[in-house]
Backbone as XML, in Angstrom:
<?xml version="1.0"?>
<chain id="A" units="angstrom">
  <residue number="1" name="MET">
    <atom name="N" x="-10.761" y="10.981" z="-13.207"/>
    <atom name="CA" x="-10.718" y="10.315" z="-14.372"/>
    <atom name="C" x="-11.353" y="8.631" z="-14.121"/>
  </residue>
  <residue number="2" name="PRO">
    <atom name="N" x="-12.511" y="8.223" z="-14.635"/>
    <atom name="CA" x="-12.865" y="6.808" z="-14.256"/>
    <atom name="C" x="-12.215" y="5.898" z="-14.302"/>
  </residue>
  <residue number="3" name="VAL">
    <atom name="N" x="-12.167" y="4.780" z="-13.557"/>
    <atom name="CA" x="-11.190" y="3.550" z="-13.056"/>
    <atom name="C" x="-12.040" y="2.429" z="-14.014"/>
  </residue>
  <residue number="4" name="THR">
    <atom name="N" x="-12.023" y="1.675" z="-14.940"/>
    <atom name="CA" x="-12.634" y="0.332" z="-14.881"/>
    <atom name="C" x="-12.591" y="-0.918" z="-14.346"/>
  </residue>
  <residue number="5" name="ILE">
    <atom name="N" x="-13.763" y="-1.765" z="-14.228"/>
    <atom name="CA" x="-13.360" y="-2.868" z="-13.282"/>
    <atom name="C" x="-12.323" y="-3.508" z="-13.270"/>
  </residue>
  <residue number="6" name="ASN">
    <atom name="N" x="-11.580" y="-3.684" z="-14.585"/>
    <atom name="CA" x="-10.622" y="-4.551" z="-14.592"/>
    <atom name="C" x="-9.265" y="-3.858" z="-14.460"/>
  </residue>
  <residue number="7" name="GLU">
    <atom name="N" x="-8.890" y="-2.667" z="-14.297"/>
    <atom name="CA" x="-8.061" y="-2.070" z="-13.679"/>
    <atom name="C" x="-7.526" y="-2.438" z="-12.174"/>
  </residue>
  <residue number="8" name="SER">
    <atom name="N" x="-6.638" y="-2.706" z="-11.898"/>
    <atom name="CA" x="-6.418" y="-2.856" z="-10.535"/>
    <atom name="C" x="-5.738" y="-1.533" z="-9.936"/>
  </residue>
  <residue number="9" name="ARG">
    <atom name="N" x="-5.782" y="-1.095" z="-8.840"/>
    <atom name="CA" x="-5.171" y="0.123" z="-8.182"/>
    <atom name="C" x="-5.078" y="0.071" z="-6.827"/>
  </residue>
  <residue number="10" name="ARG">
    <atom name="N" x="-3.647" y="0.582" z="-6.330"/>
    <atom name="CA" x="-3.473" y="0.403" z="-4.902"/>
    <atom name="C" x="-3.865" y="1.593" z="-4.302"/>
  </residue>
  <residue number="11" name="HIS">
    <atom name="N" x="-4.763" y="1.552" z="-3.221"/>
    <atom name="CA" x="-5.117" y="2.856" z="-2.609"/>
    <atom name="C" x="-4.879" y="2.259" z="-1.184"/>
  </residue>
  <residue number="12" name="HIS">
    <atom name="N" x="-3.532" y="3.510" z="-1.341"/>
    <atom name="CA" x="-2.991" y="3.328" z="0.135"/>
    <atom name="C" x="-3.593" y="4.242" z="1.066"/>
  </residue>
  <residue number="13" name="TYR">
    <atom name="N" x="-3.638" y="3.333" z="2.440"/>
    <atom name="CA" x="-4.339" y="3.873" z="3.536"/>
    <atom name="C" x="-3.463" y="4.239" z="4.921"/>
  </residue>
  <residue number="14" name="VAL">
    <atom name="N" x="-2.447" y="4.194" z="4.243"/>
    <atom name="CA" x="-0.969" y="4.765" z="5.220"/>
    <atom name="C" x="-0.343" y="5.268" z="3.724"/>
  </residue>
  <residue number="15" name="PRO">
    <atom name="N" x="-0.387" y="6.524" z="3.997"/>
    <atom name="CA" x="0.526" y="7.796" z="2.856"/>
    <atom name="C" x="2.024" y="6.992" z="2.538"/>
  </residue>
  <residue number="16" name="GLN">
    <atom name="N" x="2.216" y="6.719" z="1.433"/>
    <atom name="CA" x="3.877" y="6.490" z="1.088"/>
    <atom name="C" x="4.800" y="7.904" z="1.824"/>
  </residue>
  <residue number="17" name="PHE">
    <atom name="N" x="4.370" y="8.784" z="1.117"/>
    <atom name="CA" x="5.220" y="10.213" z="1.826"/>
    <atom name="C" x="5.349" y="10.051" z="3.548"/>
  </residue>
  <residue number="18" name="TYR">
    <atom name="N" x="4.338" y="9.486" z="4.091"/>
    <atom name="CA" x="4.643" y="9.157" z="5.472"/>
    <atom name="C" x="5.510" y="7.916" z="5.800"/>
  </residue>
  <residue number="19" name="LEU">
    <atom name="N" x="5.357" y="6.702" z="4.987"/>
    <atom name="CA" x="6.080" y="5.675" z="5.430"/>
    <atom name="C" x="7.665" y="5.751" z="5.126"/>
  </residue>
  <residue number="20" name="ARG">
    <atom name="N" x="7.886" y="6.470" z="3.980"/>
    <atom name="CA" x="9.303" y="7.080" z="3.795"/>
    <atom name="C" x="10.048" y="7.799" z="4.879"/>
  </residue>
  <residue number="21" name="ARG">
    <atom name="N" x="9.145" y="8.377" z="5.750"/>
    <atom name="CA" x="9.999" y="8.778" z="7.105"/>
    <atom name="C" x="10.617" y="7.837" z="8.029"/>
  </residue>
  <residue number="22" name="PHE">
    <atom name="N" x="10.153" y="6.350" z="7.877"/>
    <atom name="CA" x="10.557" y="5.203" z="8.589"/>
    <atom name="C" x="11.325" y="4.505" z="7.867"/>
  </residue>
  <residue number="23" name="GLY">
    <atom name="N" x="11.820" y="4.635" z="6.511"/>
    <atom name="CA" x="13.035" y="3.802" z="5.905"/>
    <atom name="C" x="14.045" y="3.599" z="6.184"/>
  </residue>
  <residue number="24" name="CYS">
    <atom name="N" x="14.457" y="2.816" z="5.922"/>
    <atom name="CA" x="15.934" y="2.216" z="6.114"/>
    <atom name="C" x="16.862" y="2.929" z="5.828"/>
  </residue>
  <residue number="25" name="VAL">
    <atom name="N" x="18.164" y="3.355" z="6.217"/>
    <atom name="CA" x="19.086" y="4.237" z="5.877"/>
    <atom name="C" x="19.675" y="4.107" z="4.675"/>
  </residue>
  <residue number="26" name="ASP">
    <atom name="N" x="19.993" y="2.655" z="4.312"/>
    <atom name="CA" x="20.580" y="2.708" z="2.952"/>
    <atom name="C" x="19.565" y="2.539" z="1.731"/>
  </residue>
  <residue number="27" name="ASP">
    <atom name="N" x="18.078" y="2.195" z="2.102"/>
    <atom name="CA" x="17.090" y="2.060" z="1.176"/>
    <atom name="C" x="16.084" y="2.879" z="1.351"/>
  </residue>
  <residue number="28" name="ARG">
    <atom name="N" x="15.661" y="3.892" z="1.260"/>
    <atom name="CA" x="14.633" y="5.301" z="1.519"/>
    <atom name="C" x="13.114" y="4.658" z="1.187"/>
  </residue>
  <residue number="29" name="HIS">
    <atom name="N" x="13.096" y="3.684" z="0.060"/>
    <atom name="CA" x="11.927" y="2.789" z="-0.343"/>
    <atom name="C" x="11.640" y="1.562" z="0.360"/>
  </residue>
  <residue number="30" name="LYS">
    <atom name="N" x="12.118" y="1.263" z="1.502"/>
    <atom name="CA" x="11.825" y="0.068" z="1.930"/>
    <atom name="C" x="12.021" y="0.400" z="3.636"/>
  </residue>
  <residue number="31" name="VAL">
    <atom name="N" x="11.205" y="-0.525" z="4.266"/>
    <atom name="CA" x="11.037" y="-0.240" z="6.022"/>
    <atom name="C" x="11.028" y="-1.596" z="6.491"/>
  </residue>
  <residue number="32" name="VAL">
    <atom name="N" x="11.518" y="-1.576" z="7.729"/>
    <atom name="CA" x="11.741" y="-2.823" z="8.363"/>
    <atom name="C" x="10.210" y="-3.121" z="8.967"/>
  </residue>
  <residue number="33" name="VAL">
    <atom name="N" x="10.106" y="-4.376" z="8.863"/>
    <atom name="CA" x="8.398" y="-4.913" z="9.183"/>
    <atom name="C" x="8.335" y="-6.060" z="10.200"/>
  </residue>
  <residue number="34" name="ALA">
    <atom name="N" x="7.732" y="-6.325" z="10.852"/>
    <atom name="CA" x="7.742" y="-7.343" z="11.741"/>
    <atom name="C" x="6.456" y="-8.266" z="11.488"/>
  </residue>
  <residue number="35" name="GLU">
    <atom name="N" x="6.400" y="-9.746" z="10.862"/>
    <atom name="CA" x="5.286" y="-10.168" z="10.706"/>
    <atom name="C" x="5.168" y="-11.495" z="11.155"/>
  </residue>
  <residue number="36" name="ARG">
    <atom name="N" x="3.957" y="-12.082" z="11.755"/>
    <atom name="CA" x="4.024" y="-13.400" z="12.524"/>
    <atom name="C" x="3.455" y="-14.091" z="11.195"/>
  </residue>
  <residue number="37" name="HIS">
    <atom name="N" x="4.171" y="-15.259" z="11.217"/>
    <atom name="CA" x="3.982" y="-16.577" z="10.466"/>
    <atom name="C" x="3.484" y="-17.730" z="11.179"/>
  </residue>
  <residue number="38" name="ARG">
    <atom name="N" x="2.513" y="-18.352" z="11.423"/>
    <atom name="CA" x="1.865" y="-19.078" z="12.525"/>
    <atom name="C" x="2.831" y="-19.157" z="13.740"/>
  </residue>
  <residue number="39" name="ASP">
    <atom name="N" x="3.594" y="-19.515" z="14.365"/>
    <atom name="CA" x="4.346" y="-19.588" z="15.685"/>
    <atom name="C" x="5.409" y="-18.704" z="15.763"/>
  </residue>
  <residue number="40" name="SER">
    <atom name="N" x="6.000" y="-17.962" z="14.577"/>
    <atom name="CA" x="7.478" y="-17.261" z="14.421"/>
    <atom name="C" x="7.083" y="-15.961" z="13.916"/>
  </residue>
  <residue number="41" name="LEU">
    <atom name="N" x="7.772" y="-15.028" z="14.740"/>
    <atom name="CA" x="7.872" y="-13.464" z="14.225"/>
    <atom name="C" x="8.999" y="-13.653" z="13.396"/>
  </residue>
  <residue number="42" name="VAL">
    <atom name="N" x="8.541" y="-12.922" z="12.077"/>
    <atom name="CA" x="9.693" y="-12.589" z="11.253"/>
    <atom name="C" x="9.739" y="-11.176" z="10.832"/>
  </residue>
  <residue number="43" name="VAL">
    <atom name="N" x="11.438" y="-11.124" z="10.897"/>
    <atom name="CA" x="11.765" y="-9.133" z="10.599"/>
    <atom name="C" x="12.274" y="-9.335" z="9.329"/>
  </residue>
  <residue number="44" name="GLY">
    <atom name="N" x="11.868" y="-8.093" z="8.456"/>
    <atom name="CA" x="12.319" y="-8.199" z="7.571"/>
    <atom name="C" x="12.442" y="-6.654" z="6.611"/>
  </residue>
  <residue number="45" name="ARG">
    <atom name="N" x="12.857" y="-6.900" z="5.587"/>
    <atom name="CA" x="12.504" y="-5.559" z="4.837"/>
    <atom name="C" x="11.431" y="-5.620" z="3.904"/>
  </residue>
  <residue number="46" name="LYS">
    <atom name="N" x="10.833" y="-4.620" z="3.640"/>
    <atom name="CA" x="9.516" y="-4.543" z="2.573"/>
    <atom name="C" x="9.403" y="-3.329" z="2.003"/>
  </residue>
  <residue number="47" name="SER">
    <atom name="N" x="8.940" y="-3.308" z="0.470"/>
    <atom name="CA" x="9.127" y="-2.366" z="-0.219"/>
    <atom name="C" x="7.806" y="-1.300" z="0.450"/>
  </residue>
  <residue number="48" name="ILE">
    <atom name="N" x="7.986" y="-0.194" z="0.266"/>
    <atom name="CA" x="6.949" y="1.161" z="0.662"/>
    <atom name="C" x="5.956" y="0.439" z="-0.211"/>
  </residue>
  <residue number="49" name="SER">
    <atom name="N" x="5.867" y="0.736" z="-1.557"/>
    <atom name="CA" x="4.706" y="0.494" z="-2.172"/>
    <atom name="C" x="4.036" y="-0.727" z="-2.094"/>
  </residue>
  <residue number="50" name="ARG">
    <atom name="N" x="4.669" y="-1.895" z="-1.598"/>
    <atom name="CA" x="4.017" y="-3.106" z="-1.319"/>
    <atom name="C" x="3.183" y="-3.462" z="-0.079"/>
  </residue>
  <residue number="51" name="ILE">
    <atom name="N" x="2.855" y="-2.113" z="1.162"/>
    <atom name="CA" x="2.800" y="-2.465" z="2.311"/>
    <atom name="C" x="1.575" y="-1.027" z="2.451"/>
  </residue>
  <residue number="52" name="GLY">
    <atom name="N" x="0.554" y="-1.155" z="3.072"/>
    <atom name="CA" x="-0.377" y="-0.363" z="3.637"/>
    <atom name="C" x="-1.240" y="-0.031" z="2.635"/>
  </residue>
  <residue number="53" name="TYR">
    <atom name="N" x="-1.395" y="-0.704" z="1.790"/>
    <atom name="CA" x="-2.828" y="-0.337" z="0.703"/>
    <atom name="C" x="-3.716" y="-1.999" z="0.872"/>
  </residue>
  <residue number="54" name="GLU">
    <atom name="N" x="-4.843" y="-1.370" z="-0.051"/>
    <atom name="CA" x="-5.835" y="-2.467" z="-0.267"/>
    <atom name="C" x="-6.077" y="-1.877" z="-1.877"/>
  </residue>
  <residue number="55" name="GLU">
    <atom name="N" x="-6.652" y="-2.860" z="-2.747"/>
    <atom name="CA" x="-7.023" y="-2.862" z="-3.851"/>
    <atom name="C" x="-8.332" y="-2.435" z="-3.390"/>
  </residue>
  <residue number="56" name="GLY">
    <atom name="N" x="-8.681" y="-1.063" z="-4.248"/>
    <atom name="CA" x="-9.881" y="-0.473" z="-4.733"/>
    <atom name="C" x="-10.421" y="0.360" z="-3.515"/>
  </residue>
  <residue number="57" name="LEU">
    <atom name="N" x="-9.468" y="0.546" z="-2.649"/>
    <atom name="CA" x="-10.152" y="1.006" z="-1.178"/>
    <atom name="C" x="-11.271" y="2.150" z="-1.475"/>
  </residue>
  <residue number="58" name="HIS">
    <atom name="N" x="-10.744" y="2.988" z="-2.455"/>
    <atom name="CA" x="-11.465" y="4.644" z="-2.637"/>
    <atom name="C" x="-12.233" y="4.424" z="-3.991"/>
  </residue>
  <residue number="59" name="ASP">
    <atom name="N" x="-12.616" y="3.202" z="-4.363"/>
    <atom name="CA" x="-13.473" y="3.217" z="-5.737"/>
    <atom name="C" x="-14.792" y="2.980" z="-5.171"/>
  </residue>
  <residue number="60" name="PHE">
    <atom name="N" x="-15.652" y="3.553" z="-6.378"/>
    <atom name="CA" x="-17.207" y="3.691" z="-5.513"/>
    <atom name="C" x="-17.801" y="3.653" z="-7.275"/>
  </residue>
  <residue number="61" name="VAL">
    <atom name="N" x="-19.093" y="2.975" z="-7.017"/>
    <atom name="CA" x="-19.804" y="2.576" z="-8.292"/>
    <atom name="C" x="-20.956" y="3.762" z="-8.292"/>
  </residue>
  <residue number="62" name="HIS">
    <atom name="N" x="-21.067" y="4.523" z="-9.643"/>
    <atom name="CA" x="-22.036" y="5.745" z="-9.780"/>
    <atom name="C" x="-22.695" y="5.406" z="-10.921"/>
  </residue>
  <residue number="63" name="GLY">
    <atom name="N" x="-23.910" y="5.299" z="-11.385"/>
    <atom name="CA" x="-24.204" y="4.929" z="-12.478"/>
    <atom name="C" x="-24.034" y="3.749" z="-13.586"/>
  </residue>
  <residue number="64" name="GLY">
    <atom name="N" x="-23.654" y="3.142" z="-12.674"/>
    <atom name="CA" x="-22.980" y="1.884" z="-13.515"/>
    <atom name="C" x="-21.478" y="2.082" z="-13.981"/>
  </residue>
  <residue number="65" name="LEU">
    <atom name="N" x="-20.496" y="2.896" z="-13.676"/>
    <atom name="CA" x="-19.531" y="2.777" z="-13.748"/>
    <atom name="C" x="-18.724" y="2.904" z="-12.476"/>
  </residue>
  <residue number="66" name="THR">
    <atom name="N" x="-17.409" y="2.428" z="-12.558"/>
    <atom name="CA" x="-16.656" y="2.759" z="-11.260"/>
    <atom name="C" x="-15.933" y="3.869" z="-11.434"/>
  </residue>
  <residue number="67" name="SER">
    <atom name="N" x="-15.484" y="4.021" z="-10.543"/>
    <atom name="CA" x="-14.796" y="5.625" z="-10.189"/>
    <atom name="C" x="-13.657" y="5.517" z="-8.676"/>
  </residue>
  <residue number="68" name="SER">
    <atom name="N" x="-13.100" y="6.500" z="-8.816"/>
    <atom name="CA" x="-12.100" y="6.711" z="-7.509"/>
    <atom name="C" x="-12.137" y="8.099" z="-7.114"/>
  </residue>
  <residue number="69" name="VAL">
    <atom name="N" x="-11.819" y="8.155" z="-5.966"/>
    <atom name="CA" x="-11.738" y="9.424" z="-5.702"/>
    <atom name="C" x="-10.004" y="9.919" z="-5.685"/>
  </residue>
  <residue number="70" name="GLU">
    <atom name="N" x="-9.447" y="8.910" z="-6.098"/>
    <atom name="CA" x="-8.055" y="9.417" z="-6.167"/>
    <atom name="C" x="-7.698" y="9.762" z="-7.692"/>
  </residue>
</chain>
């Protein structure tokens, strides 16, 4: 299905089903992540749907139309 340029799609370069294998015991849709903020290391929980993706990663333009391989 062609995707118009105004639609935003999150293309995960790390599949969500794979990330769920590392999910928290009490919530399989969240994982523990460590992030660097300036000089501090912050450990917290993030939703799997909010990590490991890039907007339009698999989009391409052919004949003036933007499409996606997903």
